[in-house]
Protein backbone atom coordinates (compact mmCIF):
# COMPACT_ATOMS: atom_id res chain seq x y z
CA UNK A 1 0.00 0.00 0.00
CA UNK A 2 1.27 3.44 -0.95
CA UNK A 3 2.56 5.49 2.03
CA UNK A 4 4.57 8.71 2.44
CA UNK A 5 7.03 8.82 5.36
CA UNK A 6 6.67 12.61 5.56
CA UNK A 7 2.84 12.61 5.66
CA UNK A 8 1.23 13.38 9.02
CA UNK A 9 -1.85 11.25 8.28
CA UNK A 10 0.31 8.30 7.17
CA UNK A 11 2.12 8.66 10.50
CA UNK A 12 -1.21 8.69 12.38
CA UNK A 13 -2.40 5.59 10.50
CA UNK A 14 0.90 3.85 11.32
CA UNK A 15 0.59 4.82 15.00
CA UNK A 16 3.81 6.80 14.83
CA UNK A 17 2.06 9.90 16.18
CA UNK A 18 -0.92 9.82 18.53
CA UNK A 19 -4.53 10.39 17.60
CA UNK A 20 -7.96 10.06 19.14
CA UNK A 21 -8.77 6.99 17.06
CA UNK A 22 -12.43 6.28 16.40
CA UNK A 23 -12.29 3.36 14.02
CA UNK A 24 -9.95 1.35 11.84
CA UNK A 25 -10.14 -1.58 9.49
CA UNK A 26 -7.83 -3.04 6.86
CA UNK A 27 -8.34 -0.09 4.51
CA UNK A 28 -9.55 2.90 6.51
CA UNK A 29 -8.75 4.88 9.64
CA UNK A 30 -10.90 7.48 11.44
CA UNK A 31 -9.87 9.89 14.19
CA UNK A 32 -10.86 13.15 15.85
CA UNK A 33 -9.75 16.45 14.30
CA UNK A 34 -7.67 18.26 16.93
CA UNK A 35 -8.78 21.66 15.60
CA UNK A 36 -12.51 21.00 15.64
CA UNK A 37 -14.78 23.52 13.94
CA UNK A 38 -17.58 22.06 16.08
CA UNK A 39 -17.42 19.39 18.83
CA UNK A 40 -17.34 15.91 17.29
CA UNK A 41 -15.44 16.99 14.14
CA UNK A 42 -13.80 13.81 12.83
CA UNK A 43 -11.59 12.80 9.90
CA UNK A 44 -11.73 9.64 7.82
CA UNK A 45 -8.87 8.50 5.57
CA UNK A 46 -8.01 5.61 3.36
CA UNK A 47 -4.79 4.08 4.67
CA UNK A 48 -3.14 4.44 1.27
CA UNK A 49 -1.44 7.76 0.65
CA UNK A 50 -3.04 9.64 -2.24
CA UNK A 51 -2.78 13.42 -2.35
CA UNK A 52 -6.34 14.32 -3.20
CA UNK A 53 -9.54 13.48 -5.03
CA UNK A 54 -7.75 13.66 -8.34
CA UNK A 55 -5.09 11.07 -7.46
CA UNK A 56 -6.99 8.57 -5.36
CA UNK A 57 -8.49 5.57 -7.20
CA UNK A 58 -12.29 5.63 -7.35
CA UNK A 59 -12.51 2.35 -5.48
CA UNK A 60 -10.62 3.89 -2.56
CA UNK A 61 -12.97 6.91 -2.55
CA UNK A 62 -15.87 4.51 -2.23
CA UNK A 63 -14.17 2.67 0.63
CA UNK A 64 -13.36 5.92 2.47
CA UNK A 65 -16.88 7.25 1.91
CA UNK A 66 -18.43 4.09 3.30
CA UNK A 67 -16.29 4.47 6.44
CA UNK A 68 -17.21 8.18 6.64
CA UNK A 69 -20.91 7.27 6.59
CA UNK A 70 -20.34 4.82 9.43
CA UNK A 71 -18.48 7.42 11.51
CA UNK A 72 -21.08 10.11 10.68
CA UNK A 73 -23.84 7.83 11.97
CA UNK A 74 -21.92 7.33 15.21
CA UNK A 75 -21.32 11.08 15.61
CA UNK A 76 -25.02 11.67 14.89
CA UNK A 77 -26.05 9.07 17.48
CA UNK A 78 -23.66 10.52 20.05
CA UNK A 79 -24.27 14.27 19.68
CA UNK A 80 -27.61 14.48 17.84
CA UNK A 81 -26.65 17.68 16.00
CA UNK A 82 -29.23 19.47 13.84
CA UNK A 83 -27.14 18.72 10.75
CA UNK A 84 -23.99 17.13 9.42
CA UNK A 85 -21.55 18.05 6.66
CA UNK A 86 -19.17 15.67 4.94
CA UNK A 87 -16.45 17.84 3.48
CA UNK A 88 -13.46 16.97 1.35
CA UNK A 89 -10.93 19.63 0.29
CA UNK A 90 -8.51 19.66 -2.64
CA UNK A 91 -5.76 22.21 -3.22
CA UNK A 92 -4.75 25.50 -1.59
CA UNK A 93 -7.78 27.56 -2.60
CA UNK A 94 -10.00 24.90 -1.03
CA UNK A 95 -7.77 25.16 2.07
CA UNK A 96 -6.47 21.61 1.89
CA UNK A 97 -3.67 21.63 4.47
CA UNK A 98 -2.83 17.91 4.63
CA UNK A 99 -2.05 16.31 1.24
CA UNK A 100 -3.51 12.89 2.08
CA UNK A 101 -7.09 12.40 0.83
CA UNK A 102 -9.46 12.72 3.78
CA UNK A 103 -13.10 13.37 4.54
CA UNK A 104 -14.28 15.72 7.27
CA UNK A 105 -17.30 14.66 9.33
CA UNK A 106 -18.65 17.92 10.76
CA UNK A 107 -21.67 18.15 13.08
CA UNK A 108 -23.67 21.35 12.41
CA UNK A 109 -25.96 23.47 14.53
CA UNK A 110 -28.46 26.14 13.55
CA UNK A 111 -26.67 29.49 13.47
CA UNK A 112 -23.24 28.04 14.23
CA UNK A 113 -21.75 30.60 11.86
CA UNK A 114 -19.48 28.06 10.21
CA UNK A 115 -18.15 29.25 6.89
CA UNK A 116 -16.38 27.13 4.32
CA UNK A 117 -12.85 28.39 5.04
CA UNK A 118 -12.15 28.44 8.75
CA UNK A 119 -9.07 29.22 10.81
CA UNK A 120 -7.49 26.45 12.87
CA UNK A 121 -8.10 26.91 16.60
CA UNK A 122 -6.79 24.14 18.81
CA UNK A 123 -9.48 22.37 20.81
CA UNK A 124 -9.59 21.12 24.39
CA UNK A 125 -7.80 17.73 24.37
CA UNK A 126 -9.78 16.38 27.35
CA UNK A 127 -13.05 17.27 25.64
CA UNK A 128 -11.91 15.79 22.31
CA UNK A 129 -10.78 12.58 23.99
CA UNK A 130 -14.03 12.24 25.93
CA UNK A 131 -16.09 12.68 22.78
CA UNK A 132 -13.91 10.16 20.94
CA UNK A 133 -14.79 7.60 23.61
CA UNK A 134 -18.52 8.26 23.25
CA UNK A 135 -18.43 8.06 19.44
CA UNK A 136 -16.33 4.86 19.52
CA UNK A 137 -19.06 3.29 21.63
CA UNK A 138 -21.50 3.87 18.76
CA UNK A 139 -19.30 2.23 16.12
P1 LIG B 1 -7.79 20.00 5.28
O1 LIG B 1 -7.71 21.49 5.49
O2 LIG B 1 -9.02 19.58 4.56
O3 LIG B 1 -6.51 19.46 4.66
O4 LIG B 1 -7.92 19.39 6.71
C1 LIG B 1 -6.86 18.91 7.47
C2 LIG B 1 -7.38 18.74 8.87
O5 LIG B 1 -6.45 17.94 9.59
C3 LIG B 1 -7.51 20.07 9.65
O6 LIG B 1 -8.87 20.24 10.02
C4 LIG B 1 -6.61 19.87 10.86
O7 LIG B 1 -7.17 20.37 12.02
C5 LIG B 1 -6.47 18.35 10.93
N1 LIG B 1 -5.24 17.87 11.55
C6 LIG B 1 -3.97 18.24 11.25
N2 LIG B 1 -3.09 17.56 12.01
C7 LIG B 1 -3.83 16.74 12.80
C8 LIG B 1 -3.52 15.77 13.81
N3 LIG B 1 -2.25 15.52 14.16
N4 LIG B 1 -4.53 15.11 14.41
C9 LIG B 1 -5.81 15.37 14.08
N5 LIG B 1 -6.18 16.25 13.14
C10 LIG B 1 -5.20 16.94 12.51
ZN1 LIG C 1 -0.33 10.08 3.74
CSV table of C-alpha atoms and ligand atoms in Angstrom, one decimal:
chain,number,residue,atom,x,y,z
A,1,UNK,CA,0.0,0.0,0.0
A,2,UNK,CA,1.3,3.4,-0.9
A,3,UNK,CA,2.6,5.5,2.0
A,4,UNK,CA,4.6,8.7,2.4
A,5,UNK,CA,7.0,8.8,5.4
A,6,UNK,CA,6.7,12.6,5.6
A,7,UNK,CA,2.8,12.6,5.7
A,8,UNK,CA,1.2,13.4,9.0
A,9,UNK,CA,-1.8,11.3,8.3
A,10,UNK,CA,0.3,8.3,7.2
A,11,UNK,CA,2.1,8.7,10.5
A,12,UNK,CA,-1.2,8.7,12.4
A,13,UNK,CA,-2.4,5.6,10.5
A,14,UNK,CA,0.9,3.8,11.3
A,15,UNK,CA,0.6,4.8,15.0
A,16,UNK,CA,3.8,6.8,14.8
A,17,UNK,CA,2.1,9.9,16.2
A,18,UNK,CA,-0.9,9.8,18.5
A,19,UNK,CA,-4.5,10.4,17.6
A,20,UNK,CA,-8.0,10.1,19.1
A,21,UNK,CA,-8.8,7.0,17.1
A,22,UNK,CA,-12.4,6.3,16.4
A,23,UNK,CA,-12.3,3.4,14.0
A,24,UNK,CA,-9.9,1.3,11.8
A,25,UNK,CA,-10.1,-1.6,9.5
A,26,UNK,CA,-7.8,-3.0,6.9
A,27,UNK,CA,-8.3,-0.1,4.5
A,28,UNK,CA,-9.6,2.9,6.5
A,29,UNK,CA,-8.8,4.9,9.6
A,30,UNK,CA,-10.9,7.5,11.4
A,31,UNK,CA,-9.9,9.9,14.2
A,32,UNK,CA,-10.9,13.2,15.8
A,33,UNK,CA,-9.8,16.4,14.3
A,34,UNK,CA,-7.7,18.3,16.9
A,35,UNK,CA,-8.8,21.7,15.6
A,36,UNK,CA,-12.5,21.0,15.6
A,37,UNK,CA,-14.8,23.5,13.9
A,38,UNK,CA,-17.6,22.1,16.1
A,39,UNK,CA,-17.4,19.4,18.8
A,40,UNK,CA,-17.3,15.9,17.3
A,41,UNK,CA,-15.4,17.0,14.1
A,42,UNK,CA,-13.8,13.8,12.8
A,43,UNK,CA,-11.6,12.8,9.9
A,44,UNK,CA,-11.7,9.6,7.8
A,45,UNK,CA,-8.9,8.5,5.6
A,46,UNK,CA,-8.0,5.6,3.4
A,47,UNK,CA,-4.8,4.1,4.7
A,48,UNK,CA,-3.1,4.4,1.3
A,49,UNK,CA,-1.4,7.8,0.7
A,50,UNK,CA,-3.0,9.6,-2.2
A,51,UNK,CA,-2.8,13.4,-2.3
A,52,UNK,CA,-6.3,14.3,-3.2
A,53,UNK,CA,-9.5,13.5,-5.0
A,54,UNK,CA,-7.7,13.7,-8.3
A,55,UNK,CA,-5.1,11.1,-7.5
A,56,UNK,CA,-7.0,8.6,-5.4
A,57,UNK,CA,-8.5,5.6,-7.2
A,58,UNK,CA,-12.3,5.6,-7.4
A,59,UNK,CA,-12.5,2.3,-5.5
A,60,UNK,CA,-10.6,3.9,-2.6
A,61,UNK,CA,-13.0,6.9,-2.5
A,62,UNK,CA,-15.9,4.5,-2.2
A,63,UNK,CA,-14.2,2.7,0.6
A,64,UNK,CA,-13.4,5.9,2.5
A,65,UNK,CA,-16.9,7.3,1.9
A,66,UNK,CA,-18.4,4.1,3.3
A,67,UNK,CA,-16.3,4.5,6.4
A,68,UNK,CA,-17.2,8.2,6.6
A,69,UNK,CA,-20.9,7.3,6.6
A,70,UNK,CA,-20.3,4.8,9.4
A,71,UNK,CA,-18.5,7.4,11.5
A,72,UNK,CA,-21.1,10.1,10.7
A,73,UNK,CA,-23.8,7.8,12.0
A,74,UNK,CA,-21.9,7.3,15.2
A,75,UNK,CA,-21.3,11.1,15.6
A,76,UNK,CA,-25.0,11.7,14.9
A,77,UNK,CA,-26.1,9.1,17.5
A,78,UNK,CA,-23.7,10.5,20.1
A,79,UNK,CA,-24.3,14.3,19.7
A,80,UNK,CA,-27.6,14.5,17.8
A,81,UNK,CA,-26.6,17.7,16.0
A,82,UNK,CA,-29.2,19.5,13.8
A,83,UNK,CA,-27.1,18.7,10.8
A,84,UNK,CA,-24.0,17.1,9.4
A,85,UNK,CA,-21.6,18.1,6.7
A,86,UNK,CA,-19.2,15.7,4.9
A,87,UNK,CA,-16.4,17.8,3.5
A,88,UNK,CA,-13.5,17.0,1.4
A,89,UNK,CA,-10.9,19.6,0.3
A,90,UNK,CA,-8.5,19.7,-2.6
A,91,UNK,CA,-5.8,22.2,-3.2
A,92,UNK,CA,-4.7,25.5,-1.6
A,93,UNK,CA,-7.8,27.6,-2.6
A,94,UNK,CA,-10.0,24.9,-1.0
A,95,UNK,CA,-7.8,25.2,2.1
A,96,UNK,CA,-6.5,21.6,1.9
A,97,UNK,CA,-3.7,21.6,4.5
A,98,UNK,CA,-2.8,17.9,4.6
A,99,UNK,CA,-2.0,16.3,1.2
A,100,UNK,CA,-3.5,12.9,2.1
A,101,UNK,CA,-7.1,12.4,0.8
A,102,UNK,CA,-9.5,12.7,3.8
A,103,UNK,CA,-13.1,13.4,4.5
A,104,UNK,CA,-14.3,15.7,7.3
A,105,UNK,CA,-17.3,14.7,9.3
A,106,UNK,CA,-18.6,17.9,10.8
A,107,UNK,CA,-21.7,18.2,13.1
A,108,UNK,CA,-23.7,21.3,12.4
A,109,UNK,CA,-26.0,23.5,14.5
A,110,UNK,CA,-28.5,26.1,13.5
A,111,UNK,CA,-26.7,29.5,13.5
A,112,UNK,CA,-23.2,28.0,14.2
A,113,UNK,CA,-21.8,30.6,11.9
A,114,UNK,CA,-19.5,28.1,10.2
A,115,UNK,CA,-18.2,29.2,6.9
A,116,UNK,CA,-16.4,27.1,4.3
A,117,UNK,CA,-12.9,28.4,5.0
A,118,UNK,CA,-12.1,28.4,8.7
A,119,UNK,CA,-9.1,29.2,10.8
A,120,UNK,CA,-7.5,26.5,12.9
A,121,UNK,CA,-8.1,26.9,16.6
A,122,UNK,CA,-6.8,24.1,18.8
A,123,UNK,CA,-9.5,22.4,20.8
A,124,UNK,CA,-9.6,21.1,24.4
A,125,UNK,CA,-7.8,17.7,24.4
A,126,UNK,CA,-9.8,16.4,27.4
A,127,UNK,CA,-13.1,17.3,25.6
A,128,UNK,CA,-11.9,15.8,22.3
A,129,UNK,CA,-10.8,12.6,24.0
A,130,UNK,CA,-14.0,12.2,25.9
A,131,UNK,CA,-16.1,12.7,22.8
A,132,UNK,CA,-13.9,10.2,20.9
A,133,UNK,CA,-14.8,7.6,23.6
A,134,UNK,CA,-18.5,8.3,23.2
A,135,UNK,CA,-18.4,8.1,19.4
A,136,UNK,CA,-16.3,4.9,19.5
A,137,UNK,CA,-19.1,3.3,21.6
A,138,UNK,CA,-21.5,3.9,18.8
A,139,UNK,CA,-19.3,2.2,16.1
B,1,LIG,P1,-7.8,20.0,5.3
B,1,LIG,O1,-7.7,21.5,5.5
B,1,LIG,O2,-9.0,19.6,4.6
B,1,LIG,O3,-6.5,19.5,4.7
B,1,LIG,O4,-7.9,19.4,6.7
B,1,LIG,C1,-6.9,18.9,7.5
B,1,LIG,C2,-7.4,18.7,8.9
B,1,LIG,O5,-6.4,17.9,9.6
B,1,LIG,C3,-7.5,20.1,9.6
B,1,LIG,O6,-8.9,20.2,10.0
B,1,LIG,C4,-6.6,19.9,10.9
B,1,LIG,O7,-7.2,20.4,12.0
B,1,LIG,C5,-6.5,18.4,10.9
B,1,LIG,N1,-5.2,17.9,11.5
B,1,LIG,C6,-4.0,18.2,11.2
B,1,LIG,N2,-3.1,17.6,12.0
B,1,LIG,C7,-3.8,16.7,12.8
B,1,LIG,C8,-3.5,15.8,13.8
B,1,LIG,N3,-2.3,15.5,14.2
B,1,LIG,N4,-4.5,15.1,14.4
B,1,LIG,C9,-5.8,15.4,14.1
B,1,LIG,N5,-6.2,16.3,13.1
B,1,LIG,C10,-5.2,16.9,12.5
B,2,LIG,ZN1,-0.3,10.1,3.7
